[in-house]
Short mmCIF file of C-alpha atoms and ligand atoms in Angstrom, two decimals:
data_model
loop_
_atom_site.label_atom_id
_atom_site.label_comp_id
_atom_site.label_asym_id
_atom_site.label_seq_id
_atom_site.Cartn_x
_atom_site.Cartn_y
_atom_site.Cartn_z
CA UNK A 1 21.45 15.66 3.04
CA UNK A 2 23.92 16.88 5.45
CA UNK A 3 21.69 19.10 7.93
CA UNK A 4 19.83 16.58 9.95
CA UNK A 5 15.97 17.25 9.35
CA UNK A 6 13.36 15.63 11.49
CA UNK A 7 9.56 15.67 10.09
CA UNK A 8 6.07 14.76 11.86
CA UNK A 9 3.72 12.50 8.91
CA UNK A 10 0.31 12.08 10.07
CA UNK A 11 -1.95 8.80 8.35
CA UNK A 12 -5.34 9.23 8.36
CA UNK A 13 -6.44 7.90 4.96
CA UNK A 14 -8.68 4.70 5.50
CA UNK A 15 -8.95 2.30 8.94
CA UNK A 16 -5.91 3.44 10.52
CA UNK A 17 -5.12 6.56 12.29
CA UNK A 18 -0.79 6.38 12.47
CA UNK A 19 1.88 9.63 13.28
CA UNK A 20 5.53 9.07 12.89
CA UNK A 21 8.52 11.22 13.62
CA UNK A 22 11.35 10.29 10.64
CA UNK A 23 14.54 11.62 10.20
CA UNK A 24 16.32 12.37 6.95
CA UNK A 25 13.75 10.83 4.98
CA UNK A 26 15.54 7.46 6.18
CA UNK A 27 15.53 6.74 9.59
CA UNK A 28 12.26 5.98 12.13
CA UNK A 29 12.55 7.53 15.73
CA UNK A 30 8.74 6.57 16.23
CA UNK A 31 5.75 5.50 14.52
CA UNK A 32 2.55 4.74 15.91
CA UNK A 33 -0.15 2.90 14.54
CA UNK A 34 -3.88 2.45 15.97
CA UNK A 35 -5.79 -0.08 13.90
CA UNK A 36 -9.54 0.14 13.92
CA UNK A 37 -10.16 -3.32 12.31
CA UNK A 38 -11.78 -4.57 15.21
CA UNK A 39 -14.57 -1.91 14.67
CA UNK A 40 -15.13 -2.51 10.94
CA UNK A 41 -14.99 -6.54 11.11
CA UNK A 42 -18.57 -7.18 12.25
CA UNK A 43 -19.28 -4.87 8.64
CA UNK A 44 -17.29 -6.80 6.61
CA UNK A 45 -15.69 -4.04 5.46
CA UNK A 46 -14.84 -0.22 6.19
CA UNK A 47 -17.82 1.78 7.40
CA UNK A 48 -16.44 6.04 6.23
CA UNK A 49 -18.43 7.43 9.25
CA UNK A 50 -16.94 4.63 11.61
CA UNK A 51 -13.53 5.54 10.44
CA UNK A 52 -13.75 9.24 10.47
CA UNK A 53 -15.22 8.98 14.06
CA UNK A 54 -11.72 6.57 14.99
CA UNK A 55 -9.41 9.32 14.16
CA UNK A 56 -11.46 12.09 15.17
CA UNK A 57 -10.67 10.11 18.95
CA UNK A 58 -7.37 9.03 18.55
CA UNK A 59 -5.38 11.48 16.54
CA UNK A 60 -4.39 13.86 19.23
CA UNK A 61 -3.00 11.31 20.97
CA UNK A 62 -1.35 9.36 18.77
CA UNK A 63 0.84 12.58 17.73
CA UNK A 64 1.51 12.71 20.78
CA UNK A 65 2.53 9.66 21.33
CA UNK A 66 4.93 9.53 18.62
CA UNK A 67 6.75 12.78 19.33
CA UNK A 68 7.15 11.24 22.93
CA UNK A 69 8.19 7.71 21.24
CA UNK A 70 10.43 9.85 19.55
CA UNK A 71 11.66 11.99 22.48
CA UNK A 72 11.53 14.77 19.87
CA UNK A 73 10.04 18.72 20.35
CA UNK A 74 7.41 20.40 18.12
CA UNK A 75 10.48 23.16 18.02
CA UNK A 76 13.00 20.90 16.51
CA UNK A 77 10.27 19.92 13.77
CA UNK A 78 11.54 20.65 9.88
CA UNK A 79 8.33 20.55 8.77
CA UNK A 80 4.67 18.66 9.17
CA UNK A 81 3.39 15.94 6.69
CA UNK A 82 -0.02 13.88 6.36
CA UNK A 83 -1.58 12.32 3.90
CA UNK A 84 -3.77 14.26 1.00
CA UNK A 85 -5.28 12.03 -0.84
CA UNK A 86 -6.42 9.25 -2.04
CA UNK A 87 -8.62 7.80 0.64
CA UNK A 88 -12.23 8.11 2.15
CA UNK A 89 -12.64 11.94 2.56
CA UNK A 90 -13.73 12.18 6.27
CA UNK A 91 -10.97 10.13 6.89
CA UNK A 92 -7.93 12.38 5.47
CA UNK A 93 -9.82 15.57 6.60
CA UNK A 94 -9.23 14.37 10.33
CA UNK A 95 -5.81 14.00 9.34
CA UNK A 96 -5.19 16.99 7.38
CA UNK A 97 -7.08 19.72 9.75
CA UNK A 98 -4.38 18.02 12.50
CA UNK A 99 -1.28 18.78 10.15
CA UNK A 100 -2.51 22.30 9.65
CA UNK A 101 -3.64 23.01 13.18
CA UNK A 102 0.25 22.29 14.05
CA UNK A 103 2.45 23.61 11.00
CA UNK A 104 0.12 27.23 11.93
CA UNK A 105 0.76 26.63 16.05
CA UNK A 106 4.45 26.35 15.59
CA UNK A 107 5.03 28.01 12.28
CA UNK A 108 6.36 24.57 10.65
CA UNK A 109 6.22 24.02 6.67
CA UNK A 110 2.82 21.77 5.49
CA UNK A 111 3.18 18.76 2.86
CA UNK A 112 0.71 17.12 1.65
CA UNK A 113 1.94 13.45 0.48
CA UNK A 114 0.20 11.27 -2.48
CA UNK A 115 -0.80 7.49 -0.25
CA UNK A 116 0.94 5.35 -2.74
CA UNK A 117 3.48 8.05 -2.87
CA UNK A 118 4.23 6.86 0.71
CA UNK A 119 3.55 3.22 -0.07
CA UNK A 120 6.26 3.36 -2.55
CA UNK A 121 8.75 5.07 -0.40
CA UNK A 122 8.53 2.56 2.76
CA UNK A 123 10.98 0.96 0.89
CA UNK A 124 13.74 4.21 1.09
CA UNK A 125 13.36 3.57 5.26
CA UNK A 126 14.89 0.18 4.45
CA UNK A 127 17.58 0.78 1.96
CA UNK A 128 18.52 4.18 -0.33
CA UNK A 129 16.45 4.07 -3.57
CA UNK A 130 18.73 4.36 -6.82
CA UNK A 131 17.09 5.46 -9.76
CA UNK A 132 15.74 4.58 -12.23
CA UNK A 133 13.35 2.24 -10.42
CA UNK A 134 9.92 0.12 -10.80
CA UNK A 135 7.64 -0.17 -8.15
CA UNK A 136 4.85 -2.71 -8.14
CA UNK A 137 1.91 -1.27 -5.80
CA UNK A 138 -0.33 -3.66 -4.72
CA UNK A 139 -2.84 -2.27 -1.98
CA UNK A 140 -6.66 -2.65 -1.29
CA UNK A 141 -7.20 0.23 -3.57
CA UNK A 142 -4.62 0.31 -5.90
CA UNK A 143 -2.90 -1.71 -8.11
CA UNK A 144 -0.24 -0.55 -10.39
CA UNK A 145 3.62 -0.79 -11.83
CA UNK A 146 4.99 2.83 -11.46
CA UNK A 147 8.26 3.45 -13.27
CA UNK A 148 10.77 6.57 -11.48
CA UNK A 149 13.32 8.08 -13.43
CA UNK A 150 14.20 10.26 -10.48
CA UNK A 151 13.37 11.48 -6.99
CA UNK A 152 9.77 12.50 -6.85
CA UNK A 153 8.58 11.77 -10.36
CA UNK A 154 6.02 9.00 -10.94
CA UNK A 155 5.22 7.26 -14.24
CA UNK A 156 2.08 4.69 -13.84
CA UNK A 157 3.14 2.41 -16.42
CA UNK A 158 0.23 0.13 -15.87
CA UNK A 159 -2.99 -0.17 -13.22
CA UNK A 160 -5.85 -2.71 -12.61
CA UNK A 161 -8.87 -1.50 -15.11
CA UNK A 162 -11.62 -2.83 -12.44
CA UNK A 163 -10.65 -4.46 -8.61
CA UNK A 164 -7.86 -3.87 -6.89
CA UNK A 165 -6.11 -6.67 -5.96
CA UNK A 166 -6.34 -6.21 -2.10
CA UNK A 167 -10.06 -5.46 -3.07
CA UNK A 168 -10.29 -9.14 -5.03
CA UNK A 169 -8.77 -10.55 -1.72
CA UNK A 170 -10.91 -9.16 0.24
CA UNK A 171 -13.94 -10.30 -1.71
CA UNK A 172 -13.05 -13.75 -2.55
CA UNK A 173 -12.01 -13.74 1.50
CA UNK A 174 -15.77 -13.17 2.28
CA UNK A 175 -17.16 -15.46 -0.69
CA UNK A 176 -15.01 -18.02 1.28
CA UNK A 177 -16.96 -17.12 4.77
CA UNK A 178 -13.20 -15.10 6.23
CA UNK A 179 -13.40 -12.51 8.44
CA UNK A 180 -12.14 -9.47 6.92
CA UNK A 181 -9.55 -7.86 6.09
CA UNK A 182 -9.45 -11.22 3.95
CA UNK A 183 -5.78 -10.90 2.27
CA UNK A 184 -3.51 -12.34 5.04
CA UNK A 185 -6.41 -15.56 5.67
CA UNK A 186 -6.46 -15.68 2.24
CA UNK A 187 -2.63 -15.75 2.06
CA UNK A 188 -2.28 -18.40 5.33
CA UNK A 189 -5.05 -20.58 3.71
CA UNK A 190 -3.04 -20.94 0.12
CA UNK A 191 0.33 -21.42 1.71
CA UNK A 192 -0.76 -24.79 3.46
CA UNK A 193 -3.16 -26.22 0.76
CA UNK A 194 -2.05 -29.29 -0.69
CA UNK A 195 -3.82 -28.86 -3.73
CA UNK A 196 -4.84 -26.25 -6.33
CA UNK A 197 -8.07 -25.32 -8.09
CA UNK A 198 -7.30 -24.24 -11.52
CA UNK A 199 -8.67 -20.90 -12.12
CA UNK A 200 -8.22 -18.29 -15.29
CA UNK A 201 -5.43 -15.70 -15.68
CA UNK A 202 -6.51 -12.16 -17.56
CA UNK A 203 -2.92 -11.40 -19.37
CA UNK A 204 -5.35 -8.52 -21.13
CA UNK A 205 -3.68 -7.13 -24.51
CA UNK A 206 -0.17 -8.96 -24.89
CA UNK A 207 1.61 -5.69 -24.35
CA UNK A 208 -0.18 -4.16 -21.70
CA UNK A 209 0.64 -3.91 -18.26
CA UNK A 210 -2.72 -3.30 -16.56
CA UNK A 211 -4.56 -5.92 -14.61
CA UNK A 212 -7.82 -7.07 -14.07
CA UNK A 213 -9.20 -9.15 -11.12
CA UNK A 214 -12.74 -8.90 -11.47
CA UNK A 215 -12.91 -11.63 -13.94
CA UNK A 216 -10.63 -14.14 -11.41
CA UNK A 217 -12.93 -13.15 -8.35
CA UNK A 218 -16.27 -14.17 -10.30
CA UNK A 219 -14.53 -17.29 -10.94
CA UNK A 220 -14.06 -18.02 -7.64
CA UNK A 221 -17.83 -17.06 -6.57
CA UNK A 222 -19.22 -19.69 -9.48
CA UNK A 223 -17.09 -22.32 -8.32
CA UNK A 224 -18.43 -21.80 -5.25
CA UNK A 225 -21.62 -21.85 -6.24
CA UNK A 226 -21.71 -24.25 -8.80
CA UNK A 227 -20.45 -27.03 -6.33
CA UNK A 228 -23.51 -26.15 -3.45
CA UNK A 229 -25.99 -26.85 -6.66
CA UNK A 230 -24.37 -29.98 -7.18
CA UNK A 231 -24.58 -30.63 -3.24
CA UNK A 232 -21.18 -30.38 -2.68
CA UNK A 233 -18.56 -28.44 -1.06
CA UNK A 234 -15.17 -27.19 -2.49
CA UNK A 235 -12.60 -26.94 -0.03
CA UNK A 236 -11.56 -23.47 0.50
CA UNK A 237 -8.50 -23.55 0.81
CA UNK A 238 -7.95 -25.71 -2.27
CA UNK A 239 -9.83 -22.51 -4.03
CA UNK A 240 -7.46 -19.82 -1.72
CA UNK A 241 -4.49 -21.69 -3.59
CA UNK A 242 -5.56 -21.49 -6.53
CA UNK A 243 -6.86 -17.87 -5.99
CA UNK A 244 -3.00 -16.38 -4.88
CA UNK A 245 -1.42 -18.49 -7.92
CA UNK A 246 -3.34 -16.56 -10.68
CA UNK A 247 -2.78 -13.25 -8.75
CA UNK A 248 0.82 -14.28 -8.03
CA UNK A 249 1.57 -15.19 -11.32
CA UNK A 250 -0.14 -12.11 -13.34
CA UNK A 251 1.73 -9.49 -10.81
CA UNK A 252 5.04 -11.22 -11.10
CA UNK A 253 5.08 -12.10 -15.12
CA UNK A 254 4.14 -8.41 -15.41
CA UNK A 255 6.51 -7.47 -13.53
CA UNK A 256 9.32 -8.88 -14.53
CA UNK A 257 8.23 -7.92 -18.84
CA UNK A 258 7.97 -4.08 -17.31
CA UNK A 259 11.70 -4.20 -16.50
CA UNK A 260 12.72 -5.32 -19.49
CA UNK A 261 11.04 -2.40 -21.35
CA UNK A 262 11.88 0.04 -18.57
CA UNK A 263 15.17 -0.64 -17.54
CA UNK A 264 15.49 -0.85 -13.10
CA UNK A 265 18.12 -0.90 -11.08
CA UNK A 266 15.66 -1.93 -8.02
CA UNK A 267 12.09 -3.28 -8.20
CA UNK A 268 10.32 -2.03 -4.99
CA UNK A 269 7.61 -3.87 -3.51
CA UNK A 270 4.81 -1.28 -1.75
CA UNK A 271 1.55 -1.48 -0.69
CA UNK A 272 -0.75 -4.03 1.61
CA UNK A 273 -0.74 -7.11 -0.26
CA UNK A 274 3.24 -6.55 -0.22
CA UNK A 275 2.75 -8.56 3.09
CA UNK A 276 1.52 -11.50 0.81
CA UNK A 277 3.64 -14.37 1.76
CA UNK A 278 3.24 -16.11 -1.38
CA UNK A 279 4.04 -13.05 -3.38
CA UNK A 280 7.14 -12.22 -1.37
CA UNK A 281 8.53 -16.06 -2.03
CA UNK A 282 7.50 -15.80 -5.79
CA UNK A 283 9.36 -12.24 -6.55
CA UNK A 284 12.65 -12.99 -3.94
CA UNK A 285 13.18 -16.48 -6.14
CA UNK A 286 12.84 -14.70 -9.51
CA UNK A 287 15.14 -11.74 -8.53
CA UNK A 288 17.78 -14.16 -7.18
CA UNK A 289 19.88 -14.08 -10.09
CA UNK A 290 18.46 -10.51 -11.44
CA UNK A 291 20.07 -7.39 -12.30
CA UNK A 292 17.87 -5.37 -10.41
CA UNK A 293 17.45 -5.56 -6.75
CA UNK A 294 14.54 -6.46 -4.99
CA UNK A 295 13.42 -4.27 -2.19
CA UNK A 296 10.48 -5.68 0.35
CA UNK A 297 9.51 -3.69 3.02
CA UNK A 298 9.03 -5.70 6.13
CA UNK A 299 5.21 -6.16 7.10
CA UNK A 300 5.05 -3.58 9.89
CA UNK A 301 5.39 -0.72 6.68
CA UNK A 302 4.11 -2.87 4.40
CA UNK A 303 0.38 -1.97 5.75
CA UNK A 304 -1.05 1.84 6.46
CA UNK A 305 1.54 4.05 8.36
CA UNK A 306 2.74 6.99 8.68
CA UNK A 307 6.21 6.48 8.99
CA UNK A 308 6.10 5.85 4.96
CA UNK A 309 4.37 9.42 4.64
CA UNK A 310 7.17 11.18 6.09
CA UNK A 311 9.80 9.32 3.93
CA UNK A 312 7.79 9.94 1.01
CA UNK A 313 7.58 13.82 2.60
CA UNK A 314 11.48 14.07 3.17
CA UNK A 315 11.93 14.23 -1.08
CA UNK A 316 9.51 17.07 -0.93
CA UNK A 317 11.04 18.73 1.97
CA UNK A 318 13.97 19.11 -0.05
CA UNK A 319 12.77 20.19 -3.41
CA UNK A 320 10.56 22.78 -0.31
CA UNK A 321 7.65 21.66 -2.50
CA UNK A 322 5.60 22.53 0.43
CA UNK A 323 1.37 23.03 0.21
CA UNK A 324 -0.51 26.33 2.07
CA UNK A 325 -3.37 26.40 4.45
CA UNK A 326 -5.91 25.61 1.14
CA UNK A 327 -4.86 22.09 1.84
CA UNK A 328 -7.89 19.76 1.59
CA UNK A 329 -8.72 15.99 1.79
CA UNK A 330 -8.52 14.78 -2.04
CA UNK A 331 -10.04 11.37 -2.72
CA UNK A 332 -9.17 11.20 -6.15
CA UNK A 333 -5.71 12.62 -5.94
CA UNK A 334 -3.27 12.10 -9.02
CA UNK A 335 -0.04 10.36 -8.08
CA UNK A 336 1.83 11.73 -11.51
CA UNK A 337 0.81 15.23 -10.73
CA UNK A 338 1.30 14.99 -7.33
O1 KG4 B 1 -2.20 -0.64 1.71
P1 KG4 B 1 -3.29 -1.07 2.61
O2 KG4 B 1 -2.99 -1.23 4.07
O3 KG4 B 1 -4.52 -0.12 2.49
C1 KG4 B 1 -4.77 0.56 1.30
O4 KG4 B 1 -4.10 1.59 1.05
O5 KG4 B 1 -5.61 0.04 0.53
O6 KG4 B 1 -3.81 -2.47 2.01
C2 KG4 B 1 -4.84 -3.20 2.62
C3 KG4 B 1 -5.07 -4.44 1.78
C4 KG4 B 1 -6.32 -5.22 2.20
O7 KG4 B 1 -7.08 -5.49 1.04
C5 KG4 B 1 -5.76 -6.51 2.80
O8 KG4 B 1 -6.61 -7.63 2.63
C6 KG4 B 1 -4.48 -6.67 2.00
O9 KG4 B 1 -3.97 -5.37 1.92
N1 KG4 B 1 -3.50 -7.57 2.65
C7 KG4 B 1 -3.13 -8.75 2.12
C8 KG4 B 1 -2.24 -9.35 3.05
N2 KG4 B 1 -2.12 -8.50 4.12
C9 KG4 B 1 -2.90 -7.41 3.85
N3 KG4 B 1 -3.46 -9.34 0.96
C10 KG4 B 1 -2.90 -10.53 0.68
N4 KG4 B 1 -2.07 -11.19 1.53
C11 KG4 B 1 -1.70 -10.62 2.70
N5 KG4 B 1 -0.87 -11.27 3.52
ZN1 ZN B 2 -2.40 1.98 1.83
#
């Protein structure tokens, strides 16, 4: 892209409200995250109204934090991104009515970005994307190995038929007594155990690449259960360990069999559970001697934000794939049509 372009992304989709200033689809001048874990904790999970109330509070001042962060003016704008869909629906409408409310106040194009969309293209704010590429997504509500033959075209080659695994994380985290989010206790627990419980792997159909982790996470809750009948206690971080190695090792194996059936020149890593320490070790010592580079975003856009919404944005800005004022929240937005 020659002409510099600079574009606002708003992030409004789940428990964190984020705005980001990017330019060229590659570079961050600012991007501002407000988490609102601390309000969902004491629910053990994320409360819609709770998080719809957040961003309703913080958005207008996290935009404006970021185009100060960013020391850029609404006039030098290319165009004005956010989130669509998917996502709780209160949440992305706080986000959305924002975008709109400033591409109509200062005549700026509006695009609406898929989530995993942006998920995906954290990874072109750390290194330029050659195609064709694999991406293994692996966030608290998705799970899937989506295969790009070019810019802006996404092929889900495979996807978890029941719990996501940020979702099995999170569940096993609070069979286990964790506060939540449970993945990165989950993740700290396993990576100091000295020992392993042995627990199942679903490989499903021998040529399939979907997953399932509902089957692994019931496992988990018998052991745990089985053990207090017998009047005794399992440690949990013995079960943590053995937990991340199933997970680990299903993600990775299918990984790794997708790219030889879908040629990659990179495999990107997106998605929360991309911060997984375990899984980062696992996939950077079986790419060592690969063909295809490994790309892992670091853990700052591995996790919601919005700086991944305007690189995700920046491929759309240029195709001016751009959406009107109809724009709406979409919960069940599809990424291939998207
Ligand atoms: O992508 P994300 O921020 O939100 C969604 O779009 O879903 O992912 C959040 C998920 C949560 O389930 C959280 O437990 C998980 O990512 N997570 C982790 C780690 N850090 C965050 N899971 C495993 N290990 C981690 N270190
Ligand atoms: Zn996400």
């Amino acid at each position: 892209m020659s002409e510099r372009n600079l574009i606002l992304a708003i992030e409004t989709s789940c428990d964190e409200t984020s705005a980001a200033v990017i330019e060229n689809g590659t570079t961050i001048l600012s991007n501002v995250v407000a988490s609102q874990i601390e309000s969902h904790k004491r629910f053990g999970g994320v409360v819609p109204e709770v998080a719809s109330r957040h961003h309703v509070e913080q958005i207008t001042l996290i935009i404006e934090a970021a185009m100060l962060d960013a020391t850029v003016s609404f006039e030098e704008l290319s165009a004005v991104a956010v989130t669509e869909g998917p996502g709780l629906v209160g949440a992305l409408l706080v986000g959305v009515h924002a975008a709109k409310a400033i591409a109509f106040a200062h005549s700026l194009p509006l695009i609406g970005v898929h989530h995993i969309a942006g998920h995906i293209y954290a990874n072109q704010l750390i290194k330029p994307l050659q195609y064709p590429l694999m991406s293994l997504v692996v966030s608290g509500g998705h799970t899937e190995l989506v295969y790009m033959e070019a810019e802006g075209e996404f092929q889900i080659i495979g996807e978890t038929r029941d719990d996501a695994v940020g979702e099995a994380y999170d569940k096993v985290a609070r069979t286990l007594g964790l506060p939540y989010p449970g993945g990165p206790h989950i993740d700290k627990l396993a990576m100091n155990a000295v020992e392993s419980v042995d627990l199942p792997r679903a490989w499903l159909e021998a040529d399939s690449f979907d997953f399932s982790f509902s089957g692994l996470k019931s496992a988990v809750i018998n052991k745990v259960h089985n053990e207090k009948q017998k009047g005794r206690e399992i440690d949990p971080a013995h079960l943590a360990r053995g937990f991340q190695e199933s997970v680990i090792d299903v993600l990775v194996t299918k990984t790794l069999r997708a790219i030889e059936k879908f040629p990659s020149k990179q495999l990107l890593l997106a998605g929360g559970v991309a911060a997984n320490k375990g899984l980062r070790q696992r996939l950077e010592q079986e790419f060592k001697q690969s063909k295809t580079e490994l790309i892992i975003p670091p853990l700052s856009l591995c996790t919601d934000n919005a700086a991944m919404i305007g690189a995700a944005a920046s491929i759309k800005l240029k195709q001016q794939s751009f959406s009107n004022y109809a724009l709406n929240g979409n919960p069940g937005l599809d990424l291939e049509q998207s």
